[in-house]
mmCIF file of C-alpha atoms in Angstrom:
data_model
loop_
_atom_site.group_PDB
_atom_site.id
_atom_site.type_symbol
_atom_site.label_atom_id
_atom_site.label_comp_id
_atom_site.label_asym_id
_atom_site.label_seq_id
_atom_site.Cartn_x
_atom_site.Cartn_y
_atom_site.Cartn_z
ATOM 1 C CA MET A 1 -27.587 19.689 -2.706
ATOM 2 C CA TRP A 2 -24.291 21.407 -1.986
ATOM 3 C CA ALA A 3 -22.543 18.161 -1.111
ATOM 4 C CA TRP A 4 -23.881 16.669 -4.365
ATOM 5 C CA LEU A 5 -22.593 19.642 -6.358
ATOM 6 C CA LEU A 6 -19.183 19.570 -4.679
ATOM 7 C CA HIS A 7 -18.962 15.826 -5.349
ATOM 8 C CA ARG A 8 -19.513 16.431 -9.058
ATOM 9 C CA LEU A 9 -17.127 19.374 -9.268
ATOM 10 C CA THR A 10 -14.337 17.493 -7.510
ATOM 11 C CA GLY A 11 -14.989 14.486 -9.743
ATOM 12 C CA VAL A 12 -14.638 16.523 -12.932
ATOM 13 C CA GLY A 13 -11.513 18.236 -11.621
ATOM 14 C CA ILE A 14 -9.897 14.959 -10.581
ATOM 15 C CA PHE A 15 -10.662 13.398 -13.980
ATOM 16 C CA VAL A 16 -9.045 16.293 -15.860
ATOM 17 C CA PHE A 17 -5.989 16.055 -13.623
ATOM 18 C CA LEU A 18 -5.867 12.285 -14.128
ATOM 19 C CA LEU A 19 -5.562 12.673 -17.888
ATOM 20 C CA LEU A 20 -2.871 15.341 -17.529
ATOM 21 C CA HIS A 21 -0.993 13.280 -14.951
ATOM 22 C CA ILE A 22 -0.949 10.213 -17.198
ATOM 23 C CA VAL A 23 0.486 12.302 -20.036
ATOM 24 C CA ASP A 24 3.164 13.975 -17.915
ATOM 25 C CA THR A 25 4.186 10.635 -16.384
ATOM 26 C CA ALA A 26 4.419 9.150 -19.879
ATOM 27 C CA LEU A 27 7.027 11.784 -20.735
ATOM 28 C CA ILE A 28 9.508 9.729 -18.759
ATOM 29 C CA GLY A 29 9.722 7.535 -21.831
ATOM 30 C CA TRP A 30 11.206 10.473 -23.761
ATOM 31 C CA GLY A 31 14.224 10.772 -21.507
ATOM 32 C CA ARG A 32 15.623 12.250 -18.339
ATOM 33 C CA ASP A 33 16.005 15.878 -19.437
ATOM 34 C CA LEU A 34 12.412 16.379 -20.587
ATOM 35 C CA TYR A 35 10.887 14.655 -17.575
ATOM 36 C CA ASP A 36 13.069 16.445 -14.999
ATOM 37 C CA ALA A 37 12.337 19.803 -16.662
ATOM 38 C CA LEU A 38 8.611 19.181 -16.269
ATOM 39 C CA ILE A 39 9.002 18.077 -12.652
ATOM 40 C CA ARG A 40 10.940 21.266 -11.869
ATOM 41 C CA LEU A 41 7.964 23.214 -13.214
ATOM 42 C CA TYR A 42 5.663 21.288 -10.881
ATOM 43 C CA HIS A 43 7.834 22.332 -7.943
ATOM 44 C CA HIS A 44 6.699 25.935 -8.442
ATOM 45 C CA PRO A 45 4.656 27.166 -5.446
ATOM 46 C CA LEU A 46 1.587 27.698 -7.651
ATOM 47 C CA PHE A 47 1.540 24.014 -8.596
ATOM 48 C CA ARG A 48 2.289 22.996 -5.034
ATOM 49 C CA ILE A 49 -0.815 24.852 -3.836
ATOM 50 C CA GLY A 50 -2.751 23.040 -6.544
ATOM 51 C CA GLU A 51 -1.305 19.780 -5.246
ATOM 52 C CA ILE A 52 -2.792 20.469 -1.815
ATOM 53 C CA LEU A 53 -6.188 21.334 -3.280
ATOM 54 C CA LEU A 54 -6.061 18.189 -5.409
ATOM 55 C CA ALA A 55 -5.417 16.061 -2.321
ATOM 56 C CA GLY A 56 -8.414 17.673 -0.644
ATOM 57 C CA ALA A 57 -10.599 17.060 -3.705
ATOM 58 C CA VAL A 58 -9.578 13.396 -3.866
ATOM 59 C CA LEU A 59 -10.184 12.894 -0.156
ATOM 60 C CA PHE A 60 -13.612 14.562 -0.135
ATOM 61 C CA HIS A 61 -14.725 12.837 -3.344
ATOM 62 C CA GLY A 62 -13.695 9.462 -1.966
ATOM 63 C CA LEU A 63 -15.273 9.904 1.458
ATOM 64 C CA ASN A 64 -18.501 11.365 0.108
ATOM 65 C CA GLY A 65 -18.624 8.644 -2.535
ATOM 66 C CA LEU A 66 -18.418 6.066 0.235
ATOM 67 C CA ARG A 67 -21.393 7.763 1.894
ATOM 68 C CA VAL A 68 -23.355 7.591 -1.372
ATOM 69 C CA ILE A 69 -22.527 3.892 -1.743
ATOM 70 C CA ILE A 70 -23.779 3.165 1.762
ATOM 71 C CA LEU A 71 -27.051 4.958 0.999
ATOM 72 C CA ASP A 72 -27.406 3.099 -2.315
ATOM 73 C CA PHE A 73 -26.938 -0.385 -0.903
ATOM 74 C CA ALA A 74 -28.563 0.216 2.473
ATOM 75 C CA PRO A 75 -31.604 2.459 1.873
ATOM 76 C CA ALA A 76 -32.488 2.322 5.558
ATOM 77 C CA ALA A 77 -29.297 4.282 6.221
ATOM 78 C CA THR A 78 -30.982 7.392 4.794
ATOM 79 C CA LEU A 79 -32.427 7.805 8.281
ATOM 80 C CA TYR A 80 -28.886 8.562 9.402
ATOM 81 C CA GLN A 81 -27.813 10.753 6.488
ATOM 82 C CA ARG A 82 -26.965 13.645 8.812
ATOM 83 C CA GLN A 83 -24.668 11.448 10.848
ATOM 84 C CA LEU A 84 -23.091 10.057 7.666
ATOM 85 C CA LEU A 85 -22.465 13.515 6.224
ATOM 86 C CA THR A 86 -21.099 14.715 9.545
ATOM 87 C CA GLY A 87 -18.795 11.701 9.535
ATOM 88 C CA VAL A 88 -17.563 12.663 6.061
ATOM 89 C CA VAL A 89 -16.739 16.208 7.162
ATOM 90 C CA VAL A 90 -15.083 15.170 10.429
ATOM 91 C CA THR A 91 -13.017 12.442 8.752
ATOM 92 C CA PHE A 92 -12.012 14.899 6.025
ATOM 93 C CA ILE A 93 -10.814 17.416 8.602
ATOM 94 C CA VAL A 94 -8.906 14.812 10.628
ATOM 95 C CA LEU A 95 -7.089 13.462 7.558
ATOM 96 C CA PHE A 96 -6.728 16.547 5.381
ATOM 97 C CA VAL A 97 -5.527 19.180 7.831
ATOM 98 C CA PRO A 98 -2.282 17.419 8.889
ATOM 99 C CA ALA A 99 -1.657 16.254 5.287
ATOM 100 C CA ALA A 100 -2.094 19.790 3.921
ATOM 101 C CA VAL A 101 0.130 21.275 6.626
ATOM 102 C CA ILE A 102 2.882 18.752 5.835
ATOM 103 C CA MET A 103 2.639 19.389 2.078
ATOM 104 C CA PHE A 104 2.723 23.163 2.513
ATOM 105 C CA ALA A 105 5.641 22.925 4.900
ATOM 106 C CA GLN A 106 7.471 20.792 2.332
ATOM 107 C CA MET A 107 6.894 23.522 -0.231
ATOM 108 C CA LEU A 108 8.367 26.151 2.086
ATOM 109 C CA HIS A 109 11.358 23.934 2.719
ATOM 110 C CA ALA A 110 11.930 23.258 -0.992
ATOM 111 C CA THR A 111 11.701 26.912 -2.051
ATOM 112 C CA GLY A 112 13.847 28.173 0.785
ATOM 113 C CA SER A 113 11.024 30.368 2.051
ATOM 114 C CA GLU A 114 11.867 29.194 5.531
ATOM 115 C CA ARG A 115 15.610 28.663 5.898
ATOM 116 C CA MET A 116 15.329 27.573 9.508
ATOM 117 C CA PHE A 117 12.588 25.034 8.790
ATOM 118 C CA GLN A 118 13.102 21.668 10.446
ATOM 119 C CA TRP A 119 11.022 18.668 9.371
ATOM 120 C CA GLY A 120 10.056 17.735 12.908
ATOM 121 C CA ASP A 121 8.631 21.231 13.440
ATOM 122 C CA TRP A 122 6.190 21.243 10.499
ATOM 123 C CA TRP A 123 3.221 21.683 12.813
ATOM 124 C CA ARG A 124 4.665 24.955 14.177
ATOM 125 C CA GLU A 125 4.800 26.690 10.782
ATOM 126 C CA TRP A 126 1.737 28.960 10.881
ATOM 127 C CA ARG A 127 1.740 29.611 7.118
ATOM 128 C CA ALA A 128 1.378 25.903 6.495
ATOM 129 C CA TRP A 129 -1.947 25.922 8.309
ATOM 130 C CA LEU A 130 -3.557 28.571 6.069
ATOM 131 C CA PRO A 131 -4.469 26.423 3.022
ATOM 132 C CA ALA A 132 -5.485 23.536 5.263
ATOM 133 C CA LEU A 133 -7.879 25.617 7.327
ATOM 134 C CA GLY A 134 -9.161 27.463 4.245
ATOM 135 C CA ALA A 135 -10.056 24.275 2.356
ATOM 136 C CA THR A 136 -11.523 22.701 5.485
ATOM 137 C CA SER A 137 -13.741 25.728 6.079
ATOM 138 C CA ALA A 138 -14.951 25.589 2.474
ATOM 139 C CA ILE A 139 -15.854 21.898 2.761
ATOM 140 C CA ALA A 140 -17.714 22.493 6.010
ATOM 141 C CA ALA A 141 -19.531 25.528 4.600
ATOM 142 C CA VAL A 142 -20.959 23.637 1.610
ATOM 143 C CA SER A 143 -21.739 20.500 3.616
ATOM 144 C CA ILE A 144 -23.607 22.039 6.538
ATOM 145 C CA PRO A 145 -26.648 23.129 4.447
ATOM 146 C CA SER A 146 -27.050 19.510 3.309
ATOM 147 C CA LEU A 147 -27.650 18.506 6.914
ATOM 148 C CA SER A 148 -31.081 20.126 6.676
ATOM 149 C CA VAL A 149 -32.219 17.403 4.263
ATOM 150 C CA THR A 150 -34.180 15.054 6.499
ATOM 151 C CA ARG A 151 -34.096 11.915 4.352
ATOM 152 C CA PRO A 152 -32.584 12.024 0.847
ATOM 153 C CA GLN A 153 -33.569 9.468 -1.739
ATOM 154 C CA PRO A 154 -30.865 6.970 -2.780
ATOM 155 C CA SER A 155 -29.922 6.984 -6.443
ATOM 156 C CA VAL A 156 -32.081 4.909 -8.757
ATOM 157 C CA ARG A 157 -30.399 1.605 -9.586
ATOM 158 C CA PRO A 158 -30.685 0.651 -13.296
ATOM 159 C CA VAL A 159 -32.700 -2.493 -13.895
ATOM 160 C CA GLY A 160 -30.162 -4.242 -16.135
ATOM 161 C CA GLY A 161 -27.819 -4.158 -19.086
ATOM 162 C CA LEU A 162 -24.860 -1.839 -19.566
ATOM 163 C CA GLU A 163 -26.326 0.853 -17.321
ATOM 164 C CA LEU A 164 -26.487 -1.552 -14.375
ATOM 165 C CA TYR A 165 -22.942 -2.801 -14.931
ATOM 166 C CA GLY A 166 -21.680 0.778 -15.168
ATOM 167 C CA TRP A 167 -23.579 1.752 -12.029
ATOM 168 C CA LEU A 168 -22.043 -1.166 -10.125
ATOM 169 C CA TYR A 169 -18.560 -0.572 -11.542
ATOM 170 C CA LEU A 170 -18.658 3.061 -10.458
ATOM 171 C CA ARG A 171 -19.281 2.006 -6.883
ATOM 172 C CA VAL A 172 -16.978 -1.012 -6.654
ATOM 173 C CA SER A 173 -14.095 0.836 -8.314
ATOM 174 C CA GLY A 174 -14.757 3.823 -6.042
ATOM 175 C CA VAL A 175 -14.187 1.734 -2.911
ATOM 176 C CA LEU A 176 -10.985 0.212 -4.322
ATOM 177 C CA LEU A 177 -9.692 3.570 -5.540
ATOM 178 C CA LEU A 178 -10.262 5.127 -2.135
ATOM 179 C CA PHE A 179 -7.467 2.936 -0.763
ATOM 180 C CA LEU A 180 -5.236 2.824 -3.860
ATOM 181 C CA VAL A 181 -5.263 6.551 -4.569
ATOM 182 C CA LEU A 182 -4.908 7.601 -0.937
ATOM 183 C CA GLY A 183 -1.996 5.184 -0.641
ATOM 184 C CA HIS A 184 -0.466 6.745 -3.734
ATOM 185 C CA LEU A 185 -0.903 10.250 -2.302
ATOM 186 C CA VAL A 186 0.704 9.289 0.993
ATOM 187 C CA ILE A 187 3.705 7.672 -0.705
ATOM 188 C CA MET A 188 4.249 10.327 -3.376
ATOM 189 C CA HIS A 189 3.196 13.504 -1.563
ATOM 190 C CA LEU A 190 3.750 13.019 2.168
ATOM 191 C CA LEU A 191 6.563 10.589 2.931
ATOM 192 C CA ASP A 192 10.281 11.442 2.762
ATOM 193 C CA GLY A 193 9.858 14.993 1.526
ATOM 194 C CA GLY A 194 6.951 14.355 -0.820
ATOM 195 C CA VAL A 195 7.358 15.549 -4.401
ATOM 196 C CA ASN A 196 10.628 17.260 -3.493
ATOM 197 C CA ARG A 197 12.343 13.921 -4.113
ATOM 198 C CA VAL A 198 10.496 13.039 -7.325
ATOM 199 C CA ASN A 199 12.617 13.057 -10.477
ATOM 200 C CA TYR A 200 13.560 10.741 -13.323
ATOM 201 C CA ASP A 201 15.707 8.497 -11.120
ATOM 202 C CA PHE A 202 12.995 8.184 -8.467
ATOM 203 C CA VAL A 203 10.316 7.141 -10.962
ATOM 204 C CA ALA A 204 12.711 4.841 -12.831
ATOM 205 C CA GLN A 205 13.584 3.086 -9.590
ATOM 206 C CA ARG A 206 9.881 2.764 -8.796
ATOM 207 C CA PHE A 207 9.092 1.281 -12.217
ATOM 208 C CA ALA A 208 11.953 -1.181 -11.817
ATOM 209 C CA THR A 209 9.799 -3.045 -9.304
ATOM 210 C CA PRO A 210 7.022 -5.252 -10.781
ATOM 211 C CA PHE A 211 4.877 -4.574 -7.723
ATOM 212 C CA TRP A 212 4.709 -0.834 -8.383
ATOM 213 C CA ARG A 213 4.089 -1.301 -12.090
ATOM 214 C CA THR A 214 1.195 -3.587 -11.238
ATOM 215 C CA TYR A 215 -0.069 -1.207 -8.548
ATOM 216 C CA ASP A 216 -0.019 1.724 -10.968
ATOM 217 C CA PHE A 217 -1.626 -0.308 -13.757
ATOM 218 C CA VAL A 218 -4.508 -1.452 -11.543
ATOM 219 C CA MET A 219 -4.984 2.121 -10.366
ATOM 220 C CA LEU A 220 -4.876 3.334 -13.983
ATOM 221 C CA VAL A 221 -7.544 0.869 -15.142
ATOM 222 C CA LEU A 222 -9.855 1.524 -12.199
ATOM 223 C CA ALA A 223 -9.430 5.306 -12.328
ATOM 224 C CA ILE A 224 -9.965 5.555 -16.083
ATOM 225 C CA GLY A 225 -13.064 3.365 -15.946
ATOM 226 C CA HIS A 226 -14.426 5.205 -12.923
ATOM 227 C CA GLY A 227 -13.700 8.603 -14.406
ATOM 228 C CA ILE A 228 -15.073 7.923 -17.868
ATOM 229 C CA TRP A 229 -18.342 6.533 -16.502
ATOM 230 C CA GLY A 230 -18.676 9.412 -14.078
ATOM 231 C CA MET A 231 -18.039 11.960 -16.836
ATOM 232 C CA ARG A 232 -20.523 10.122 -19.053
ATOM 233 C CA THR A 233 -23.146 10.500 -16.341
ATOM 234 C CA VAL A 234 -22.450 14.230 -16.055
ATOM 235 C CA LEU A 235 -22.622 14.750 -19.823
ATOM 236 C CA LEU A 236 -25.870 12.810 -20.121
ATOM 237 C CA ASP A 237 -27.401 14.915 -17.353
ATOM 238 C CA TYR A 238 -26.605 18.232 -19.034
ATOM 239 C CA ILE A 239 -26.560 17.493 -22.780
ATOM 240 C CA HIS A 240 -29.927 16.302 -24.088
ATOM 241 C CA ARG A 241 -29.870 16.924 -27.835
ATOM 242 C CA PRO A 242 -28.729 13.822 -29.780
ATOM 243 C CA LEU A 243 -26.002 15.368 -31.955
ATOM 244 C CA PRO A 244 -24.218 17.413 -29.240
ATOM 245 C CA ARG A 245 -24.470 14.401 -26.933
ATOM 246 C CA LEU A 246 -22.906 12.138 -29.572
ATOM 247 C CA ILE A 247 -20.074 14.608 -30.163
ATOM 248 C CA ALA A 248 -19.414 15.060 -26.430
ATOM 249 C CA LEU A 249 -19.383 11.336 -25.668
ATOM 250 C CA SER A 250 -17.262 10.511 -28.727
ATOM 251 C CA THR A 251 -14.734 13.153 -27.699
ATOM 252 C CA LEU A 252 -14.678 11.814 -24.141
ATOM 253 C CA TYR A 253 -14.146 8.206 -25.235
ATOM 254 C CA THR A 254 -11.520 9.078 -27.847
ATOM 255 C CA ILE A 255 -9.354 11.324 -25.675
ATOM 256 C CA THR A 256 -9.610 9.041 -22.657
ATOM 257 C CA GLY A 257 -8.830 5.937 -24.736
ATOM 258 C CA ILE A 258 -5.734 7.515 -26.254
ATOM 259 C CA VAL A 259 -4.432 8.744 -22.901
ATOM 260 C CA ALA A 260 -5.131 5.415 -21.193
ATOM 261 C CA ALA A 261 -3.317 3.523 -23.963
ATOM 262 C CA LEU A 262 -0.342 5.884 -23.623
ATOM 263 C CA GLY A 263 -0.207 5.329 -19.863
ATOM 264 C CA ALA A 264 -0.392 1.549 -20.198
ATOM 265 C CA LEU A 265 2.258 1.564 -22.933
ATOM 266 C CA VAL A 266 4.727 3.432 -20.747
ATOM 267 C CA LEU A 267 4.029 1.201 -17.756
ATOM 268 C CA PHE A 268 4.754 -1.962 -19.751
ATOM 269 C CA THR A 269 7.594 -0.794 -22.009
ATOM 270 C CA PHE A 270 9.594 1.807 -20.065
ATOM 271 C CA GLN A 271 13.264 0.991 -19.622
ATOM 272 C CA PRO A 272 15.596 3.406 -17.804
ATOM 273 C CA LYS A 273 18.170 5.075 -20.067
#
């Protein structure tokens, strides 16, 4: 139950961030000054803490989603749901703790909070371990009660039509996004100083390479499709009256469509100034 709830909450949070991130990245098309001013705002410690929490949300959502996919396509695996959930938590801890420590240490280095900080000594900075251990404890705390479920039922697969295609797309895109998004996080948030080096020139140089434009476009298409279908599922579960449901879904499709079109437009038309 708790793992299911956390999966939904992280999914909604990631989708909201996705829309905002597409919009802020699109601002690069309006020039260097506007984009660099926004990036400087993101360098504030408050946003950097949010960056760490976002990485944790993406990692947990992806790993737990992989567990759900295994249960959906291999119902016999429900016998081992405790082992699968334990594997999710252990893998999360192994991957998230060092990533969070590195990102927090980068924040300290960028803000000058630790003048004597040396990159090779990131693991010695005790303050960098606080958000990592805090988020890890939270994940473990909400996951452990789910271990008491002896044999959960896999989700019901739709029999056909659009619902079946959406159900399949959610799972196939989830597997692909697990690698694409984690690769993006490693490149943009961990390597070579992380977001400390991100500015107009960095993104312009990245977009100058067809490979990265294609990479980002594939990730955009998969993430938007995955997110919109996931949000649709959430809305349908909680909004039952026809008119409110119509309004909610129409708003979701309209806003997401506009933002996705903006992101694709920038990817295909941006030229450094």
